[in-house]
PDB file of C-alpha atoms in Angstrom:
ATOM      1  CA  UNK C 254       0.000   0.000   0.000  1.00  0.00           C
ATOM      2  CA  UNK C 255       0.964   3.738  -0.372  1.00  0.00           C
ATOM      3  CA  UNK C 256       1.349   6.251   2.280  1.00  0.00           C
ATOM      4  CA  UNK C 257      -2.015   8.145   0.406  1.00  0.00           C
ATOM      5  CA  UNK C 258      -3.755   4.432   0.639  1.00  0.00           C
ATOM      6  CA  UNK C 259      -2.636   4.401   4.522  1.00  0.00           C
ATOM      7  CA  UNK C 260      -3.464   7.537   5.118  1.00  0.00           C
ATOM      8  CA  UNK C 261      -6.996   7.464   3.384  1.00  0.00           C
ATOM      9  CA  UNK C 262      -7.404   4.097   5.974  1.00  0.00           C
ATOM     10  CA  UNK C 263      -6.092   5.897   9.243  1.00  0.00           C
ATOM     11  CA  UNK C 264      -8.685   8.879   8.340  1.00  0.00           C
ATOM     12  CA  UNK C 265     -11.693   6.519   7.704  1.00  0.00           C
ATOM     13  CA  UNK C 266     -10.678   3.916  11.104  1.00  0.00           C
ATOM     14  CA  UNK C 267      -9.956   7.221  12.864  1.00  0.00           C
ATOM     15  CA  UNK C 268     -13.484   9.403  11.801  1.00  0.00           C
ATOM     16  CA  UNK C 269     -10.909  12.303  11.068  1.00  0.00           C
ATOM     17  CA  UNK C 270     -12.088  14.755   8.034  1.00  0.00           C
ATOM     18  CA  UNK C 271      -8.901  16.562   6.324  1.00  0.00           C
ATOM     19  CA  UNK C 272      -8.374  20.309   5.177  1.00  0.00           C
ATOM     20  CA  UNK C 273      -4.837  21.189   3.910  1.00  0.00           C
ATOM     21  CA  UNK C 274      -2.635  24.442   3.930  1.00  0.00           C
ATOM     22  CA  UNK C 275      -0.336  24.062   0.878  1.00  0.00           C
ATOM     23  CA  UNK C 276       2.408  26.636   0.081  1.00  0.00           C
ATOM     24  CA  UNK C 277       5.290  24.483  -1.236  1.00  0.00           C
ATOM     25  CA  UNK C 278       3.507  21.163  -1.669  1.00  0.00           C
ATOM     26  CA  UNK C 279       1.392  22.935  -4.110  1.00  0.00           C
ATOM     27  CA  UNK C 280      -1.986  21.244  -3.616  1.00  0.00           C
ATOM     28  CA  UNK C 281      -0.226  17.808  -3.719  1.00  0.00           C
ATOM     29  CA  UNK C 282      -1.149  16.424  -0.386  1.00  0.00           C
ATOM     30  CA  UNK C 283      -4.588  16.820  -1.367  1.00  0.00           C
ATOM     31  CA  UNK C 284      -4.041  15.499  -5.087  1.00  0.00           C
ATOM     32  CA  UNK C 285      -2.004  12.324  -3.618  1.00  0.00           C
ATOM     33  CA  UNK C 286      -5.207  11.538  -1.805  1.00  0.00           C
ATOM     34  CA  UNK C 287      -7.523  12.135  -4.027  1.00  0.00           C
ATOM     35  CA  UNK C 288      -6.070   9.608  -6.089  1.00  0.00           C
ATOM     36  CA  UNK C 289      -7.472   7.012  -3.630  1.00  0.00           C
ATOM     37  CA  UNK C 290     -10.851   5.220  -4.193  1.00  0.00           C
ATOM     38  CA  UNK C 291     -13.041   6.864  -1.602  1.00  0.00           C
ATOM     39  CA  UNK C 292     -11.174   9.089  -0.603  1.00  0.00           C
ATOM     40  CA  UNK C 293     -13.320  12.239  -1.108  1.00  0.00           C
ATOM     41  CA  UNK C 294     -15.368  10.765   1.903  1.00  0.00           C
ATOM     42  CA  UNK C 295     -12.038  11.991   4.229  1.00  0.00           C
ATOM     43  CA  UNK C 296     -10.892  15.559   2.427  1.00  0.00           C
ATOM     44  CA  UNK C 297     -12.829  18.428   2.963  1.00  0.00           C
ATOM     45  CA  UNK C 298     -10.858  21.001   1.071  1.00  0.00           C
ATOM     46  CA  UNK C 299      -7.527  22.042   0.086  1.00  0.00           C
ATOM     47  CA  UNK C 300      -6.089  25.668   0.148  1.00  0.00           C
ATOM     48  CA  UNK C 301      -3.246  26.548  -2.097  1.00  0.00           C
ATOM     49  CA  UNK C 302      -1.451  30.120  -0.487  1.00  0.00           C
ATOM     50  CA  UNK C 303       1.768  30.902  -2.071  1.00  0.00           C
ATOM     51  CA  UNK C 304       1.583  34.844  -1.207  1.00  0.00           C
ATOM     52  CA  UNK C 305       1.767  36.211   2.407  1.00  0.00           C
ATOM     53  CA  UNK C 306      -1.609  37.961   1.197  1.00  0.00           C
ATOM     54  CA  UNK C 307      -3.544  34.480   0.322  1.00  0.00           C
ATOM     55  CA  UNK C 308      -2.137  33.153   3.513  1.00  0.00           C
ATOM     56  CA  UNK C 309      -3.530  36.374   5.309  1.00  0.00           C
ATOM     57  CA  UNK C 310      -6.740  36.589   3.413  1.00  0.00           C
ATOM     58  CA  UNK C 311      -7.892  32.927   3.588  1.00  0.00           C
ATOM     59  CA  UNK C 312      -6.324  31.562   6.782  1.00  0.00           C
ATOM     60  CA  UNK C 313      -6.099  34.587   8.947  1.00  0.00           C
ATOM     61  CA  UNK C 314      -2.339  34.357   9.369  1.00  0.00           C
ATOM     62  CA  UNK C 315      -1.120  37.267  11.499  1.00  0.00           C
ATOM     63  CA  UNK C 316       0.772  39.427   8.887  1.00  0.00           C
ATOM     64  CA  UNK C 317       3.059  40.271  12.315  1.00  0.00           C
ATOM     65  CA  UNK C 318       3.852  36.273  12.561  1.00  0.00           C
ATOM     66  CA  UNK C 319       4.939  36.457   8.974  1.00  0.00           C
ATOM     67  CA  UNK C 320       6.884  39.900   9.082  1.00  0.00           C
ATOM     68  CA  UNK C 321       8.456  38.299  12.704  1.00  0.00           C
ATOM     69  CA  UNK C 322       9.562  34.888  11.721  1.00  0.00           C
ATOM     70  CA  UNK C 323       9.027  34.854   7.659  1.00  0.00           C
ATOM     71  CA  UNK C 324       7.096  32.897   5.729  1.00  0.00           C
ATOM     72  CA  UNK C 325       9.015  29.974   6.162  1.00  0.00           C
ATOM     73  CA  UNK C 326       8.489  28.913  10.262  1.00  0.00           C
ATOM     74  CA  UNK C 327       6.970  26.792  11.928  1.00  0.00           C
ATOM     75  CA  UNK C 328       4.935  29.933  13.679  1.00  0.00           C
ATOM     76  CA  UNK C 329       3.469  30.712   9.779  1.00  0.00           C
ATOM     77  CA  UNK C 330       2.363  26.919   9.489  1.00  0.00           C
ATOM     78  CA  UNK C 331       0.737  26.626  12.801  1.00  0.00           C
ATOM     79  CA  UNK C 332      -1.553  29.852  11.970  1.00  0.00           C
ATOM     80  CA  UNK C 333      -2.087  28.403   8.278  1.00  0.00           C
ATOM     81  CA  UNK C 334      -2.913  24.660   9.840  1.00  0.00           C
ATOM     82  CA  UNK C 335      -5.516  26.398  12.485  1.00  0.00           C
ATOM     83  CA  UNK C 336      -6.909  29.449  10.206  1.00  0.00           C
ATOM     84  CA  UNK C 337      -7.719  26.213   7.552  1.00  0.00           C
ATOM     85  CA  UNK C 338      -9.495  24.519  10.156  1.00  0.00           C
ATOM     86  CA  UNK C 339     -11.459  27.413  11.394  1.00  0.00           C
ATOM     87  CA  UNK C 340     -13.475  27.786   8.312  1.00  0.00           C
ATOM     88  CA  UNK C 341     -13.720  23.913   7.492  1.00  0.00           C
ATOM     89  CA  UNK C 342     -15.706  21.142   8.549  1.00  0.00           C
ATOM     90  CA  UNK C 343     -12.744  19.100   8.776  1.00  0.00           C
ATOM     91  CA  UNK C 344     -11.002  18.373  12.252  1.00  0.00           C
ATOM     92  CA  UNK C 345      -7.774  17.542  10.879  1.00  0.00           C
ATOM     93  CA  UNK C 346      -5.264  20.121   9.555  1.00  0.00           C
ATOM     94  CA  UNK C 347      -1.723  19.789   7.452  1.00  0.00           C
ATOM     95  CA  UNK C 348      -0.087  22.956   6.568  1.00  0.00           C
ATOM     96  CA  UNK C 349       2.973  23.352   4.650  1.00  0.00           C
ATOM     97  CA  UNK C 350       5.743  26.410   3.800  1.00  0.00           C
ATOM     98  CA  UNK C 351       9.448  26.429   2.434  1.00  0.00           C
ATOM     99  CA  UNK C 352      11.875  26.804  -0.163  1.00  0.00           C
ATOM    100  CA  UNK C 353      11.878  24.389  -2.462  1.00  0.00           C
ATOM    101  CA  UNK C 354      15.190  25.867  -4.288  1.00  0.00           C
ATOM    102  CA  UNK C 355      17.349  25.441  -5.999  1.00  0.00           C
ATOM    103  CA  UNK C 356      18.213  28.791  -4.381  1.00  0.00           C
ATOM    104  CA  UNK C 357      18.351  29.587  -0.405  1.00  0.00           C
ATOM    105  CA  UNK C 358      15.616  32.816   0.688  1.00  0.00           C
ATOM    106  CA  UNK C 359      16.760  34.956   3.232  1.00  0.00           C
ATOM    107  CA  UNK C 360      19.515  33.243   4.593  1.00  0.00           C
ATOM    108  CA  UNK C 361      16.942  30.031   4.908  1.00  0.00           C
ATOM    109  CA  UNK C 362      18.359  27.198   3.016  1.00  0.00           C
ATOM    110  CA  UNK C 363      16.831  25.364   0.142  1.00  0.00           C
ATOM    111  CA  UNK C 364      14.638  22.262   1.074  1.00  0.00           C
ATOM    112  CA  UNK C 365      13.837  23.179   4.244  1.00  0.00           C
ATOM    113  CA  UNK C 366       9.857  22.921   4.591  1.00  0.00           C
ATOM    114  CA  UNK C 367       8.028  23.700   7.825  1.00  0.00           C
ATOM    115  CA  UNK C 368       5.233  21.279   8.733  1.00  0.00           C
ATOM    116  CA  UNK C 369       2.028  21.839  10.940  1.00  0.00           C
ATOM    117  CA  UNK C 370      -0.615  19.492  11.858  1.00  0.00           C
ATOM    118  CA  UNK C 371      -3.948  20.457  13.831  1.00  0.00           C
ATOM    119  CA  UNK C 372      -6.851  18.166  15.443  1.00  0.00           C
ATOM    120  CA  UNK C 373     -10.168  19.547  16.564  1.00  0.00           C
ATOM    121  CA  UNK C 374     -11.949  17.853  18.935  1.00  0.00           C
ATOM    122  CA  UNK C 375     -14.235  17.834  21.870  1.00  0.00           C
ATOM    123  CA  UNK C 376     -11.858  19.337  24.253  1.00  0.00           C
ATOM    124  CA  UNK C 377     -10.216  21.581  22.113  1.00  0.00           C
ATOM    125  CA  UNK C 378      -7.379  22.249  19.064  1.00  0.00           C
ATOM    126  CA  UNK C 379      -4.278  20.116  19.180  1.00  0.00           C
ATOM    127  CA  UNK C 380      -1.686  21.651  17.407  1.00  0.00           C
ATOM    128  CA  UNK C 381       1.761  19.949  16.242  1.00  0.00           C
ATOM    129  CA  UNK C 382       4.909  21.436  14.569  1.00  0.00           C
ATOM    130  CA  UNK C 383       8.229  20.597  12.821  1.00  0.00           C
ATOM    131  CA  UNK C 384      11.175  22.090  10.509  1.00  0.00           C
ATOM    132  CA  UNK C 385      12.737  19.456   8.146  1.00  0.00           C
ATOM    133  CA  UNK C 386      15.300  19.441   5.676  1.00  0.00           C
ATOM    134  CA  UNK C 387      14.981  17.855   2.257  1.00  0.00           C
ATOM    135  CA  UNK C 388      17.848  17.128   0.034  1.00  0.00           C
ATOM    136  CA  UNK C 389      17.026  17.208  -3.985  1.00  0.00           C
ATOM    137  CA  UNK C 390      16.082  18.955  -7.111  1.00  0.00           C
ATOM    138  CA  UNK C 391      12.835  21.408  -6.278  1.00  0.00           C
ATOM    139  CA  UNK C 392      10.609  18.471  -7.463  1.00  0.00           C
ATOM    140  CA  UNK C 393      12.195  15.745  -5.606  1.00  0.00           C
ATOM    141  CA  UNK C 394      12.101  18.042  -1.878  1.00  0.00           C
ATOM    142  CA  UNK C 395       8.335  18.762  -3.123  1.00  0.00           C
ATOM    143  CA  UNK C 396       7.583  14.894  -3.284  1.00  0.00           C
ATOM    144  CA  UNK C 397       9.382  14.058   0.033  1.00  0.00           C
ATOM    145  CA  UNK C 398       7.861  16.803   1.264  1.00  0.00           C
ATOM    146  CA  UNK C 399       4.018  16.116   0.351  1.00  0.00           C
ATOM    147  CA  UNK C 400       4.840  12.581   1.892  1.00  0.00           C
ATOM    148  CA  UNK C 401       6.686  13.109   4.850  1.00  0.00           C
ATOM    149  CA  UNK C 402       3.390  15.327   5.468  1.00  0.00           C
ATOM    150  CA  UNK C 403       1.025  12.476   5.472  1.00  0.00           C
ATOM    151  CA  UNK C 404       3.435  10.027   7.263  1.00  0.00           C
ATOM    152  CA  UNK C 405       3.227  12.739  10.187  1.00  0.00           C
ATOM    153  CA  UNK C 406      -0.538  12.811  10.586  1.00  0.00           C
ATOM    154  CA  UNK C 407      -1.135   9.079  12.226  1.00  0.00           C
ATOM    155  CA  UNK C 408       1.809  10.245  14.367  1.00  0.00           C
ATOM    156  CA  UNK C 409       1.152  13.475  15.691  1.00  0.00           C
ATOM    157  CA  UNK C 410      -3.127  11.920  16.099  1.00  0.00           C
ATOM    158  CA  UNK C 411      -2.057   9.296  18.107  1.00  0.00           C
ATOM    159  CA  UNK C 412      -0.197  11.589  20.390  1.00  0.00           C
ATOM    160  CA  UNK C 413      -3.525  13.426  20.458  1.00  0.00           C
ATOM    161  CA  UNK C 414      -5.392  10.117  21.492  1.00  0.00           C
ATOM    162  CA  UNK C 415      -3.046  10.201  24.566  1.00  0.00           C
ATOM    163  CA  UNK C 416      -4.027  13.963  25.362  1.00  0.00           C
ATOM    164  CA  UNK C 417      -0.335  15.508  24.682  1.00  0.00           C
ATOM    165  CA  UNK C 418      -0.816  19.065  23.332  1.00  0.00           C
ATOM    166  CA  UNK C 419       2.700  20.016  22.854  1.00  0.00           C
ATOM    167  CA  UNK C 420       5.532  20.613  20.371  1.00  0.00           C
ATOM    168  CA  UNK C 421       7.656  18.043  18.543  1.00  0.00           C
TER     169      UNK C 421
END
């Protein structure tokens, strides 16, 4: 099986509902599991924001968080992961932003993606982030990236089962 046929699985055993954040992944996440039969049963939308504007119009990101940390943080994908749940049916969130390259950003090097994952539930918004570092052409960091996305969700919702709200 793929990691879009596990993930579709874990989302239907789990009751979970998806939304997605894209910058850098491009819409991918969301077009990985779409390829899966059924899968439309588990995704409730996708946003693709490349612009600190798109990001600020449709997920409420804090233009301050942006202008603090830059688009690329971990603090930009936690606001994009929770402003994508707050107007979605979904309770699950991914949110992705990086470089891609081949060139490095403001001093940020190429392939490094940040990573957010949010859960709503009954008792509140869990909210999970990470930096990671791809290696690879733009394509390739966008493919590991898109993946190493969906590998993350089971892992960061079981942590969620066992009532941890915290950080990686």
């Amino acid at each position: 099986m793929s990691i879009a046929d596990d993930t579709v699985q874990y989302l239907r055993t789990n009751d979970l509902v998806l939304t997605t954040a894209e910058s850098c992944t491009a819409g991918k996440i969301v077009t990985l599991l779409s390829e899966v039969e059924g899968s439309g049963n588990f995704i409730e939308c996708g946003y693709v924001v490349y612009s600190p504007q798109a990001k600020q119009r449709l997920l409420h990101v804090n233009p301050q968080t942006i202008e603090t940390f830059n688009l690329t943080s971990v603090e930009v994908a936690r606001e994009m992961a929770t402003g994508a749940l707050r107007d979605s049916t979904a309770n699950a969130a991914i949110a992705t932003t990086g470089i891609l390259g081949p060139d490095d950003v403001d001093g940020i090097p190429a392939g490094t993606i940040c990573f957010a994952w949010a859960f709503q539930s009954a008792d509140g918004c869990y909210l999970f982030s990470h930096q990671h570092r791809f290696a690879g052409e733009r394509c390739e960091v966008q493919t590991q990236a898109t993946e190493y996305a969906l590998q993350c969700l089971a892992q960061f919702h079981e942590r969620v089962l066992q009532g941890e709200r915290g950080e990686l």
